[in-house]
Coordinates of C-alpha atoms in Angstrom, one line a residue:
Chain A
M1 CA -46.3 -9.8 2.5
L2 CA -45.7 -6.6 1.6
P3 CA -43.5 -5.5 -1.0
R4 CA -39.4 -3.8 0.6
L5 CA -40.8 0.6 0.4
G6 CA -37.8 0.9 2.1
Y7 CA -33.7 1.5 1.6
S8 CA -31.5 0.0 4.4
E9 CA -29.1 2.3 4.9
E10 CA -26.5 0.3 2.3
A11 CA -28.8 0.5 -0.2
D12 CA -28.5 4.1 -0.1
L13 CA -24.8 3.2 -1.5
P14 CA -23.9 3.0 -4.6
R15 CA -22.3 -0.5 -4.8
S16 CA -20.3 -1.8 -7.2
G17 CA -21.7 -2.1 -11.0
V18 CA -24.8 -0.3 -9.2
S19 CA -25.1 2.4 -12.2
C20 CA -24.5 5.6 -11.1
I21 CA -24.2 8.7 -13.6
V22 CA -20.1 9.7 -12.7
I23 CA -18.3 7.7 -11.6
V24 CA -15.2 9.9 -10.4
E25 CA -16.3 13.7 -10.4
I26 CA -12.9 16.2 -10.2
H27 CA -13.4 19.7 -9.1
A28 CA -11.1 22.3 -9.4
L29 CA -8.5 19.9 -7.9
T30 CA -5.5 21.7 -7.0
K31 CA -2.4 20.4 -5.5
I32 CA 1.0 22.0 -3.7
Y33 CA 3.6 20.9 -2.5
E34 CA 5.3 23.3 0.2
G35 CA 9.2 23.8 0.8
K36 CA 11.7 24.9 0.4
Q37 CA 10.6 24.8 -3.3
R38 CA 7.1 25.0 -4.4
V39 CA 6.0 22.8 -6.2
T40 CA 2.3 23.5 -7.8
A41 CA 1.8 19.6 -8.8
V42 CA -2.0 19.5 -9.4
D43 CA -3.4 22.8 -10.7
G44 CA -6.6 23.1 -11.2
I45 CA -7.6 19.6 -12.6
D46 CA -11.8 18.9 -13.6
L47 CA -12.8 15.5 -15.0
S48 CA -15.5 13.4 -14.8
V49 CA -15.5 9.6 -16.1
N50 CA -18.6 8.0 -16.9
P51 CA -19.7 4.0 -16.4
G52 CA -17.6 1.2 -18.2
E53 CA -15.7 3.7 -19.4
I54 CA -11.6 3.8 -20.1
F55 CA -9.9 7.1 -19.3
G56 CA -6.7 7.6 -19.8
L57 CA -4.6 11.0 -18.3
L58 CA -2.6 11.2 -21.1
G59 CA 1.2 13.8 -20.5
P60 CA 5.4 13.5 -20.0
N61 CA 6.2 12.2 -16.7
G62 CA 5.7 15.5 -13.6
A63 CA 2.4 16.4 -15.6
G64 CA 0.4 15.7 -12.1
K65 CA -1.0 12.9 -13.7
T66 CA 0.4 10.8 -10.3
T67 CA -1.0 12.8 -8.1
T68 CA -4.4 13.1 -10.0
I69 CA -5.0 9.4 -9.4
S70 CA -3.2 9.7 -5.4
I71 CA -5.3 12.0 -4.3
A72 CA -8.1 9.8 -6.0
T73 CA -7.8 7.0 -4.6
T74 CA -7.4 8.6 -0.7
R75 CA -3.5 8.7 -0.8
T76 CA -2.5 12.4 -0.8
L77 CA -4.7 14.2 0.4
P78 CA -5.9 17.5 -1.7
T79 CA -4.5 21.9 -1.7
S80 CA -7.9 22.5 -2.4
G81 CA -10.9 21.6 -4.9
S82 CA -12.3 17.4 -4.0
V83 CA -12.8 13.7 -5.8
R84 CA -16.2 11.9 -5.7
I85 CA -16.2 8.0 -6.2
A86 CA -19.2 7.1 -6.8
G87 CA -20.6 9.7 -5.2
V88 CA -18.4 9.4 -2.2
D89 CA -16.5 12.1 -1.3
V90 CA -12.7 10.9 -1.1
V91 CA -11.4 13.9 1.4
A92 CA -13.9 13.4 4.1
H93 CA -15.0 9.4 3.8
P94 CA -11.9 7.5 2.5
A95 CA -12.3 5.0 4.2
E96 CA -15.7 4.0 2.6
A97 CA -15.0 5.8 -1.2
R98 CA -11.9 3.1 -1.4
R99 CA -14.3 0.2 -1.2
Y100 CA -16.0 1.4 -4.2
I101 CA -11.7 1.8 -5.3
G102 CA -9.1 -0.7 -7.0
V103 CA -5.5 0.7 -7.6
V104 CA -2.5 -0.7 -9.4
P105 CA 0.6 1.6 -9.0
Q106 CA 3.2 1.2 -10.5
Y107 CA 6.3 0.0 -8.6
N108 CA 5.1 -2.9 -7.9
T109 CA 3.8 -3.4 -4.4
L110 CA 3.2 -7.4 -4.1
D111 CA 3.4 -8.4 0.2
R112 CA 6.4 -10.0 -0.2
S113 CA 5.2 -12.3 2.9
L114 CA 2.8 -14.6 0.7
T115 CA 2.2 -16.9 -1.8
I116 CA 0.3 -15.1 -5.2
Y117 CA -3.1 -16.6 -4.0
E118 CA -2.1 -15.8 -0.9
N119 CA -2.0 -12.8 -1.7
L120 CA -5.3 -12.6 -3.7
Y121 CA -6.6 -14.4 -0.8
F122 CA -5.9 -12.0 2.1
H123 CA -7.0 -9.2 -0.5
C124 CA -10.3 -10.4 0.0
R125 CA -10.6 -11.0 2.8
Y126 CA -10.3 -7.4 4.4
F127 CA -12.6 -6.7 1.7
G128 CA -14.9 -8.3 3.8
F129 CA -15.6 -11.5 2.3
T130 CA -15.5 -14.2 4.1
H131 CA -13.7 -17.5 3.9
A132 CA -15.5 -19.6 1.3
Q133 CA -15.5 -16.3 -0.7
A134 CA -12.4 -14.9 -0.1
R135 CA -11.3 -18.4 -1.9
Q136 CA -13.3 -19.0 -4.2
R137 CA -13.1 -15.0 -6.1
S138 CA -8.7 -16.1 -5.9
D139 CA -9.5 -19.2 -7.8
E140 CA -11.7 -17.2 -10.5
L141 CA -8.8 -15.2 -10.5
L142 CA -5.9 -16.9 -11.1
A143 CA -8.1 -18.5 -14.0
Q144 CA -9.4 -15.9 -15.5
F145 CA -5.9 -14.0 -15.2
L146 CA -3.7 -17.3 -16.3
L147 CA -1.9 -17.6 -13.1
S148 CA -3.4 -20.9 -12.0
E149 CA -0.4 -22.3 -11.6
R150 CA 1.6 -19.9 -10.0
R151 CA -0.7 -20.3 -7.1
K152 CA 1.9 -21.0 -5.2
A153 CA 5.6 -18.6 -5.7
Y154 CA 6.8 -15.8 -4.3
P155 CA 5.7 -12.1 -6.1
S156 CA 10.5 -12.5 -6.7
Q157 CA 9.9 -15.6 -7.9
L158 CA 7.7 -13.8 -11.2
S159 CA 8.4 -11.5 -13.9
G160 CA 7.0 -8.0 -14.1
G161 CA 5.0 -9.2 -16.4
L162 CA 3.2 -11.1 -13.9
A163 CA 3.5 -9.1 -11.2
Q164 CA 1.8 -6.4 -12.8
R165 CA -0.8 -9.1 -14.2
V166 CA -1.4 -10.6 -10.2
Q167 CA -1.5 -6.8 -9.5
I168 CA -4.3 -6.3 -11.7
A169 CA -6.6 -9.0 -10.9
R170 CA -5.4 -7.9 -7.3
A171 CA -6.6 -4.8 -7.4
I172 CA -10.6 -5.7 -9.1
A173 CA -10.5 -8.8 -6.4
H174 CA -13.8 -6.5 -4.4
R175 CA -14.7 -6.0 -7.5
P176 CA -14.6 -2.0 -7.1
T177 CA -16.3 0.1 -9.2
V178 CA -13.5 1.7 -11.0
L179 CA -9.8 0.9 -11.7
F180 CA -7.2 3.1 -10.7
L181 CA -3.4 1.6 -13.0
D182 CA -0.7 4.5 -12.5
E183 CA 1.9 3.6 -15.9
P184 CA 0.9 0.5 -16.4
S185 CA 3.1 0.3 -18.4
A186 CA 6.3 1.6 -17.3
G187 CA 8.5 -1.0 -17.3
L188 CA 7.2 -3.9 -18.8
D189 CA 8.9 -5.4 -22.8
P190 CA 6.6 -5.6 -24.8
Q191 CA 4.4 -8.8 -25.0
S192 CA 3.4 -7.8 -22.0
R193 CA 2.3 -4.4 -22.3
M194 CA 0.3 -6.1 -25.1
A195 CA -1.1 -9.1 -22.6
M196 CA -1.9 -6.2 -20.4
W197 CA -3.6 -4.8 -22.1
N198 CA -5.8 -7.1 -23.6
A199 CA -6.4 -7.5 -19.7
V200 CA -7.6 -3.7 -19.1
Q201 CA -9.7 -3.8 -22.2
G202 CA -11.5 -7.1 -20.4
L203 CA -12.3 -5.1 -18.4
R204 CA -14.7 -3.3 -19.3
K205 CA -16.6 -6.7 -20.3
E206 CA -16.9 -7.5 -15.8
G207 CA -18.0 -3.4 -16.4
I208 CA -14.9 -1.5 -14.6
T209 CA -15.0 1.3 -15.2
V210 CA -10.8 2.2 -16.5
V211 CA -8.8 5.3 -15.1
L212 CA -5.4 5.3 -16.4
T213 CA -2.5 7.4 -16.4
T214 CA 0.3 7.2 -19.5
H215 CA 2.9 9.1 -20.8
Y216 CA 3.2 6.7 -23.9
M217 CA 0.6 7.9 -26.1
E218 CA 0.0 4.7 -28.4
E219 CA -1.2 2.9 -24.7
A220 CA -3.3 6.2 -24.1
D221 CA -4.9 5.7 -27.7
A222 CA -5.2 2.0 -27.8
L223 CA -6.7 1.5 -25.0
S224 CA -9.5 4.4 -23.8
D225 CA -12.7 6.2 -25.5
R226 CA -11.6 9.2 -23.6
V227 CA -8.2 11.1 -22.6
A228 CA -6.8 14.0 -21.4
I229 CA -4.2 16.0 -21.7
V230 CA -2.3 16.9 -18.8
D231 CA 0.8 19.1 -18.2
H232 CA 2.3 21.4 -15.0
G233 CA -1.0 20.6 -14.2
R234 CA -3.9 21.0 -16.2
M235 CA -6.3 19.6 -18.4
L236 CA -5.1 21.1 -21.9
A237 CA -8.0 18.9 -23.7
I238 CA -10.0 16.4 -22.9
G239 CA -12.2 14.3 -25.3
S240 CA -12.0 10.8 -27.3
P241 CA -8.7 10.3 -29.4
Q242 CA -10.7 10.2 -32.6
K243 CA -12.5 13.9 -31.2
L244 CA -8.4 15.0 -30.0
K245 CA -6.5 14.8 -33.0
E246 CA -9.6 15.6 -35.3
T247 CA -10.0 19.5 -33.1
F248 CA -6.1 19.7 -32.5
G249 CA -5.6 19.5 -36.9
A250 CA -3.8 16.0 -36.1
Q251 CA -4.7 14.8 -39.3
T252 CA -4.7 11.2 -41.7
I253 CA -1.6 12.2 -44.2
I254 CA -1.7 10.1 -47.4
H255 CA 0.4 10.3 -49.4
L256 CA 1.1 9.6 -53.1
T257 CA 3.8 9.0 -54.3
L258 CA 4.4 9.9 -57.7
R259 CA 6.1 9.1 -61.3
H260 CA 5.0 12.1 -62.9
L261 CA 5.2 15.4 -61.2
D262 CA 4.0 17.6 -64.3
A263 CA 0.8 17.8 -64.3
A264 CA 0.9 17.3 -60.6
E265 CA -0.1 21.2 -59.3
S266 CA -2.9 20.8 -61.5
V267 CA -3.8 17.8 -59.7
A268 CA -3.1 18.8 -55.9
A269 CA -5.3 22.0 -56.2
E270 CA -8.5 20.2 -57.9
L271 CA -8.1 17.2 -55.1
R272 CA -8.0 20.4 -52.5
L273 CA -12.0 21.7 -53.3
R274 CA -12.4 18.2 -52.7
P275 CA -14.2 17.7 -49.5
G276 CA -13.2 16.0 -46.2
V277 CA -9.6 16.9 -48.1
Q278 CA -8.4 20.1 -45.9
N279 CA -4.9 20.7 -47.5
V280 CA -3.2 19.2 -49.9
E281 CA 1.2 20.4 -50.9
L282 CA 3.6 18.9 -52.8
A283 CA 6.6 16.7 -52.0
Q284 CA 9.8 16.0 -53.5
D285 CA 8.6 12.8 -56.0
S286 CA 4.8 12.9 -53.7
L287 CA 1.2 14.8 -53.1
R288 CA 1.0 15.1 -49.3
V289 CA -2.8 15.0 -48.3
F290 CA -4.4 16.2 -44.7
T291 CA -7.6 15.1 -44.2
N292 CA -10.0 14.1 -41.5
G293 CA -11.4 10.7 -43.3
A294 CA -14.0 11.1 -45.4
E295 CA -15.5 7.8 -47.1
G296 CA -14.2 6.9 -50.1
L297 CA -11.9 9.8 -50.6
L298 CA -8.8 7.5 -51.7
T299 CA -10.1 5.7 -54.3
D300 CA -10.6 9.5 -55.4
L301 CA -7.9 10.2 -55.4
I302 CA -6.5 6.9 -56.4
Q303 CA -8.7 7.5 -59.7
A304 CA -7.3 11.1 -59.0
A305 CA -3.1 10.4 -59.3
S306 CA -3.2 7.3 -62.1
P307 CA -2.8 9.7 -64.9
L308 CA 0.2 10.6 -62.7
G309 CA 1.8 7.7 -62.4
L310 CA 0.8 6.4 -59.2
R311 CA 3.8 3.9 -57.9
D312 CA 2.6 4.0 -54.2
I313 CA 0.2 5.4 -51.0
A314 CA 1.0 5.1 -47.7
I315 CA -1.3 6.2 -45.3
S316 CA 0.2 8.1 -42.0
E317 CA -2.3 7.9 -39.6
P318 CA -2.5 10.8 -36.7
S319 CA -2.0 10.3 -33.3
L320 CA -2.2 12.0 -29.9
E321 CA 1.2 12.9 -29.9
T322 CA 0.8 14.9 -32.8
V323 CA -2.0 16.2 -30.6
F324 CA 0.6 17.2 -27.6
I325 CA 2.6 18.4 -30.0
Q326 CA -0.1 21.4 -30.8
L327 CA -0.6 21.9 -27.0
T328 CA 2.0 22.1 -25.6
G329 CA 4.8 22.9 -28.9
R330 CA 6.7 20.1 -27.4
D331 CA 7.4 16.0 -27.5
L332 CA 5.8 14.0 -24.9
R333 CA 8.7 12.5 -24.4
E334 CA 11.2 15.4 -24.0
Chain B
M1 CA -22.3 -13.1 -7.3
N2 CA -20.4 -13.7 -4.0
N3 CA -20.0 -10.8 -2.8
P4 CA -20.2 -10.3 0.3
Q5 CA -23.6 -9.3 1.3
P6 CA -23.0 -5.4 2.3
S7 CA -22.5 -4.6 5.8
S8 CA -22.3 -2.2 8.2
D9 CA -19.5 0.0 8.7
S10 CA -18.7 -1.2 12.1
T11 CA -18.3 -5.1 10.7
L12 CA -16.7 -4.3 8.5
L13 CA -14.7 -2.1 10.2
L14 CA -13.8 -6.0 12.4
K15 CA -13.9 -8.3 9.0
T16 CA -11.1 -5.8 7.9
F17 CA -9.1 -6.5 11.5
F18 CA -9.6 -10.0 10.9
G19 CA -8.1 -10.4 7.7
L20 CA -5.2 -8.4 8.5
L21 CA -4.5 -9.8 11.8
L22 CA -5.0 -13.1 9.3
R23 CA -2.4 -11.8 7.6
D24 CA -0.1 -11.5 9.9
L25 CA -0.6 -14.7 12.1
R26 CA -0.8 -17.0 8.2
V27 CA 3.4 -15.2 7.5
L28 CA 3.9 -15.7 11.4
S29 CA 3.3 -19.4 10.9
R30 CA 5.6 -19.8 8.3
E31 CA 8.5 -18.8 10.7
L32 CA 8.4 -19.8 13.9
G33 CA 11.2 -21.5 13.5
P34 CA 12.6 -18.0 13.4
F35 CA 10.5 -16.8 15.8
L36 CA 10.3 -18.7 18.4
L37 CA 15.3 -19.0 18.2
R38 CA 14.5 -15.0 18.2
V39 CA 12.6 -14.4 21.0
G40 CA 14.0 -17.6 22.9
M41 CA 17.7 -17.3 22.6
Q42 CA 18.8 -14.6 24.9
P43 CA 16.4 -14.9 27.8
L44 CA 17.2 -18.7 27.2
L45 CA 21.3 -18.0 27.3
F46 CA 20.7 -15.1 29.8
L47 CA 19.2 -17.8 32.5
F48 CA 22.2 -20.4 31.2
V49 CA 24.7 -18.7 32.1
F50 CA 23.6 -16.4 35.3
T51 CA 21.8 -18.9 36.4
F52 CA 23.8 -21.9 35.4
V53 CA 27.2 -21.4 34.2
M54 CA 28.1 -18.9 36.8
P55 CA 26.4 -21.0 40.4
H56 CA 28.2 -24.1 39.5
M57 CA 31.6 -22.0 39.0
A58 CA 34.5 -23.2 41.5
G59 CA 33.8 -20.5 44.7
G60 CA 30.9 -19.3 43.3
S61 CA 30.0 -16.2 42.2
P62 CA 29.0 -12.8 43.7
L63 CA 25.9 -11.9 41.6
A64 CA 24.9 -15.1 43.6
S65 CA 24.9 -13.4 46.4
V66 CA 22.7 -10.4 44.9
G67 CA 19.5 -10.3 48.2
P68 CA 17.2 -12.7 47.0
G69 CA 19.2 -14.6 44.2
F70 CA 19.9 -13.7 41.0
G71 CA 17.0 -15.9 39.0
S72 CA 13.7 -13.7 41.2
V73 CA 15.1 -10.5 39.4
L74 CA 16.2 -11.7 36.6
L75 CA 12.4 -13.1 34.9
P76 CA 10.7 -10.1 34.9
G77 CA 13.8 -8.4 33.8
L78 CA 14.1 -11.2 30.7
M79 CA 10.3 -11.6 30.5
A80 CA 10.1 -7.5 29.3
V81 CA 12.9 -7.4 27.1
A82 CA 11.5 -10.1 25.4
I83 CA 8.1 -7.8 25.3
M84 CA 11.0 -5.4 24.0
F85 CA 12.2 -7.5 21.5
S86 CA 9.5 -8.4 20.4
G87 CA 7.7 -5.9 20.3
I88 CA 10.7 -3.9 18.3
A89 CA 11.4 -6.2 16.3
G90 CA 7.6 -7.7 14.3
V91 CA 6.7 -3.6 14.0
A92 CA 9.1 -1.9 14.1
L93 CA 11.9 -3.6 11.5
P94 CA 8.5 -5.0 8.8
L95 CA 7.2 -1.8 8.6
S96 CA 10.5 0.3 7.9
T97 CA 11.0 -2.7 4.8
E98 CA 7.6 -2.4 4.1
F99 CA 7.6 1.3 3.8
G100 CA 10.5 1.9 2.2
V101 CA 11.9 -0.2 -0.9
T102 CA 8.9 -1.8 -1.3
R103 CA 5.6 -0.2 -0.1
E104 CA 4.3 -3.0 0.4
I105 CA 2.0 -1.5 2.8
D106 CA -0.3 0.0 -0.4
D107 CA -2.5 -2.5 -0.6
R108 CA -3.6 -3.4 3.0
V109 CA -3.2 0.8 3.0
M110 CA -5.9 0.6 1.1
C111 CA -8.3 -1.7 2.8
P112 CA -11.9 0.0 3.3
A113 CA -10.9 0.7 7.0
P114 CA -9.4 3.9 8.4
V115 CA -5.7 3.9 8.2
M116 CA -5.6 3.9 11.6
V117 CA -6.7 0.4 11.8
V118 CA -4.4 -0.7 9.5
A119 CA -1.3 0.9 12.5
L120 CA -3.7 -0.9 15.4
E121 CA -3.6 -4.3 13.1
K122 CA 0.0 -4.4 14.0
V123 CA 0.6 -2.8 17.6
V124 CA -1.9 -5.5 18.4
F125 CA 0.3 -8.4 16.5
S126 CA 2.9 -7.0 17.6
A127 CA 1.5 -7.6 21.4
L128 CA 0.1 -10.9 20.7
Q129 CA 4.2 -12.2 19.6
S130 CA 5.2 -10.0 22.9
I131 CA 3.2 -12.9 25.2
I132 CA 4.3 -15.0 23.9
A133 CA 7.4 -14.4 24.3
A134 CA 7.6 -13.3 28.1
L135 CA 5.6 -16.1 28.4
L136 CA 8.2 -18.1 27.1
V137 CA 10.3 -17.3 29.8
I138 CA 8.7 -18.5 32.9
P139 CA 9.2 -22.4 31.5
M140 CA 13.2 -21.1 30.9
A141 CA 13.0 -20.2 34.4
I142 CA 12.0 -22.8 36.0
Y143 CA 14.0 -26.2 34.1
I144 CA 17.4 -24.3 34.0
P145 CA 18.7 -22.8 36.8
A146 CA 20.6 -24.6 39.3
T147 CA 17.4 -23.7 41.4
P148 CA 14.1 -23.7 40.0
V149 CA 12.6 -19.2 39.5
Y150 CA 9.2 -21.0 40.2
P151 CA 6.6 -17.5 39.8
D152 CA 3.9 -16.2 41.8
L153 CA 1.1 -16.2 40.5
H154 CA -1.2 -15.4 42.5
R155 CA -1.4 -12.1 41.7
W156 CA -2.1 -13.1 38.0
W157 CA -4.5 -10.3 37.6
L158 CA -1.7 -8.0 37.1
L159 CA 0.2 -10.1 35.5
V160 CA -2.6 -10.6 33.0
L161 CA -1.9 -6.3 33.4
V162 CA 0.3 -5.8 33.2
L163 CA 1.4 -8.6 30.1
V164 CA -0.8 -6.5 28.0
L165 CA 0.3 -3.1 29.0
S166 CA 3.3 -4.0 28.7
S167 CA 2.8 -6.5 24.8
L168 CA 0.9 -3.1 23.6
L169 CA 3.6 -1.2 24.7
A170 CA 6.2 -2.3 23.3
G171 CA 4.3 -1.9 19.9
A172 CA 3.4 1.4 20.7
L173 CA 7.2 1.8 20.6
G174 CA 7.8 -0.2 17.4
L175 CA 5.3 2.2 15.3
A176 CA 6.8 4.6 16.5
I177 CA 9.9 3.5 15.1
G178 CA 9.1 1.9 12.9
S179 CA 7.0 4.7 10.2
S180 CA 10.0 7.1 11.8
V181 CA 13.2 5.9 11.0
S182 CA 14.3 5.0 7.5
P183 CA 14.8 1.0 7.1
K184 CA 19.0 1.6 6.3
N185 CA 19.3 3.5 9.7
I186 CA 16.5 0.8 11.9
G187 CA 20.3 -1.0 12.5
L188 CA 21.4 2.1 14.1
V189 CA 18.6 2.6 16.8
F190 CA 18.8 -1.0 18.5
S191 CA 22.3 0.6 19.1
I192 CA 21.3 4.1 20.8
I193 CA 17.6 3.4 21.9
V194 CA 17.0 -0.3 22.3
V195 CA 19.9 -1.2 24.1
P196 CA 20.0 1.7 25.8
I197 CA 16.6 1.5 27.2
T198 CA 17.7 -2.7 28.4
F199 CA 20.3 -2.6 29.9
L200 CA 19.5 0.8 32.2
G201 CA 15.0 -0.4 32.6
C202 CA 15.6 -1.9 36.3
V203 CA 15.8 -5.5 33.8
Y204 CA 19.0 -7.0 35.6
Y205 CA 18.1 -5.4 39.1
P206 CA 15.9 -4.4 40.8
W207 CA 14.4 -0.8 40.7
A208 CA 14.8 0.0 44.6
Y209 CA 18.1 -1.2 44.9
L210 CA 19.6 1.6 42.8
D211 CA 18.4 4.3 45.9
K212 CA 22.6 4.1 46.0
I213 CA 23.1 6.2 42.4
R214 CA 20.1 8.1 43.3
W215 CA 19.8 11.1 39.9
L216 CA 20.2 7.6 38.0
Q217 CA 17.3 5.8 40.2
I218 CA 15.9 9.2 39.0
A219 CA 16.5 9.4 35.0
V220 CA 15.2 5.7 35.2
L221 CA 11.5 6.5 35.3
F222 CA 11.7 8.6 32.3
N223 CA 12.5 4.9 30.7
P224 CA 9.5 2.9 30.6
I225 CA 10.8 -0.6 30.5
V226 CA 11.8 0.6 34.0
Y227 CA 7.1 -0.1 34.7
I228 CA 7.4 -2.6 32.0
S229 CA 10.1 -4.9 34.4
E230 CA 8.8 -3.3 37.8
G231 CA 5.9 -4.2 37.2
L232 CA 6.1 -8.4 36.1
R233 CA 8.1 -8.5 39.1
S234 CA 5.0 -6.7 40.8
A235 CA 2.9 -9.8 39.8
V236 CA 5.4 -12.8 40.1
T237 CA 8.3 -11.9 42.7
P238 CA 7.0 -10.7 45.3
Q239 CA 9.8 -12.0 47.1
V240 CA 11.7 -9.0 45.7
H241 CA 11.0 -5.8 46.5
A242 CA 8.8 -3.4 43.5
M243 CA 7.4 -0.4 42.3
P244 CA 3.4 -0.9 44.0
A245 CA 0.7 -1.8 41.4
W246 CA -0.8 1.7 41.6
V247 CA 2.8 3.5 39.9
V248 CA 3.1 0.9 37.0
L249 CA 0.2 0.8 36.0
P250 CA -0.5 4.5 35.6
A251 CA 2.6 5.2 34.1
L252 CA 2.4 1.9 30.9
L253 CA -1.0 3.6 30.6
V254 CA 1.2 6.8 30.1
F255 CA 4.1 5.4 27.6
L256 CA 1.5 3.4 25.7
Y257 CA -1.0 6.8 25.1
V258 CA 2.1 9.2 24.4
L259 CA 4.0 6.8 21.8
G260 CA 0.9 5.0 20.8
R261 CA -0.3 8.6 19.4
F262 CA 3.0 9.6 18.5
G263 CA 3.4 6.0 16.2
L264 CA -0.5 6.5 14.9
R265 CA 1.1 10.3 13.9
G266 CA 4.4 8.4 12.1
F267 CA 1.7 6.2 10.7
L268 CA -0.4 8.8 9.3
R269 CA 2.1 10.9 7.7
R270 CA 4.2 8.0 5.9
V271 CA 1.6 7.0 3.8
I272 CA -1.6 10.0 3.3
S273 CA 1.5 13.5 1.9

C-alpha cells in the first residue's frame, strides 16, 4: 500500500490536542458600544496565548475583560480588530471556531430542565458525539470532577461550587483546545474556590489551554503562567506574574525587627551595596529590605543584623496588587 | 481517545441539529402529562360545551342551527388553535426564560453550528408539538360531540401540507415573540396578541360567513390564523365553505417567511451583541 500523502480537508484544520503555535491570537481588538452613552469597552488589545498555558486577564470590573472573552468566544462582534482561535477567525467562521472553544460563563447557565448527567451528555451530542461516545465521556467527566453521586440531581439542587464544577466539566466535554473561564471564582466560598483552582490546574495535564478573567489578584497570581493587566479596555502590561512584579517594582520586602537600632543606619548603608538589594529603609524598630529575591540573601541579612539583636523576620512576597497600583495609581478593588 | 471522528461540516451540522432535537424531546418526555393537558384541555372543553352540552339543552342551542353543524366548523378551528397555542407555548415561553433570567440558551448557542440552527431547531420542534396537538383534536371531535364529527381525509395531501406549514408558522410566530418580549411581559402578549388573533382567526366561524361584515372580512386577512383555520377547513371539512387551497398555501408561505425572518433576526440579535 502506498503511504498516504494527501490530507483530508479536516486534517488541515488544527483539532483538539493538535499542536499549534498560538492558540488565541487577538489583534488590535476594539469594541465600542454605541448608544446614548458611547462606551469603549475594549480599546486596542493585542495578545496571544500559547498552547498549554494558563493565561489570566486581570483587571477591575468594567476593564473590558468580559467583552474581550465574549468576542473571542463568538458571542460579541468586535468593532474592529480580529481574534483567531487555533487559527480560525471567530468573526468569519464562528461555528468552526466554536469547536475549539469551551466556555464557563460568569453566571450559571446549566440547563435547568436536564440532570447533571444530561447536561454533559447533551452537550456532547451538540458536538456530534454518538450516543455511546457521549455516554462514556459524560461518565468519565462525572468521575473526574467527583460528581458521580450527583448525576441525577438538577442544577437547581446544587451549591454554587458544585454548579461551577459541572460547568467546567461541561465546557471541556467536547475536548476543546482552549477553555475560557469568565470570573470563575465570583460568588464562590473559599473552599470551592480552592477546589476550582485545583480543577483548573488539573486541566493543564490534559493539555487544555486556559484563559481566565479575574479581578482577584491572588487568583491571577496562583493560577496563571502569564497575566495581562487590563484597565479601561487597554492592556497595561503582560508577562508572568513573577516578571510583572520584577518589572513594575513590586519587590519582596524583608522586615528585620531589631532590638538595638543605634548602629542600624550603618548596617543599612552596608546592606544597600549588596547585590539583589534594591533599597533599605529604616522604620521604627526594624529595617525594611527591598529585594528582588537574590539567592542566599536571607542568611547574609541574618548575619548582618545579628549584632543589632535580631528578634523577628517577616517576608512580604510581592503581589500583582502592588503591580496594579503601580501601573494605574489605583487599587484593584476601587 | 473516544473523540468523534472529524466529520464534514454538513454532517456535524445535522448531528448538532439532531442533538438539540433530542434534548428537547428528553425534556418533553419528562413533561408529557402537562404537555397533553396543555394542548388537550381547551379543545376538549370547547367540544364538550358546544357540541355535547348545548345540543342536549332543552330547546336546543341556537348555535346548533348555524350552517352545516357547529361541530364541523369547530374541528378545523380547534385544530388551528391547538397549533397556534403549542407554537407559542413550545417556543415563546421557554425562549423568553432562557434568554431572560437564566441564559440557559448559552450552551446551545456555543455548539459548533451557525446560531441560526439553534433557532430553526426550536421552530421545528415546536412544529412537531403543534402537529401532535392538532391531530389530538381529531379523535376528540369523534368521541365527544353528541353527533360525531368525522374528518374527511380524501384530500390528505392538503391536510399534510397545511399542517406542516401552519405548524412551522406557529413556531416562527413563537420565535418572534420569544426573542423580542421579556419574560415579564410574556403574559401580556397572550392577552393582546394571542387571544385577539385567535378570536378573529375564523376559528369559530368560516371566513365566508363574515361577508355580512365586509370590513372585518378584509381586516382579518392580515391575521395568519385565518389561513390556518381555512386551510384545515378546506382539507378536513370540505362540506363547509372555505378558502381555496391556492389562496391558503401561498398565504401560509408568505406569513411563514415574514415571521420566520423576523423571529430569526430577533433571535440573532438577542444572542450576538
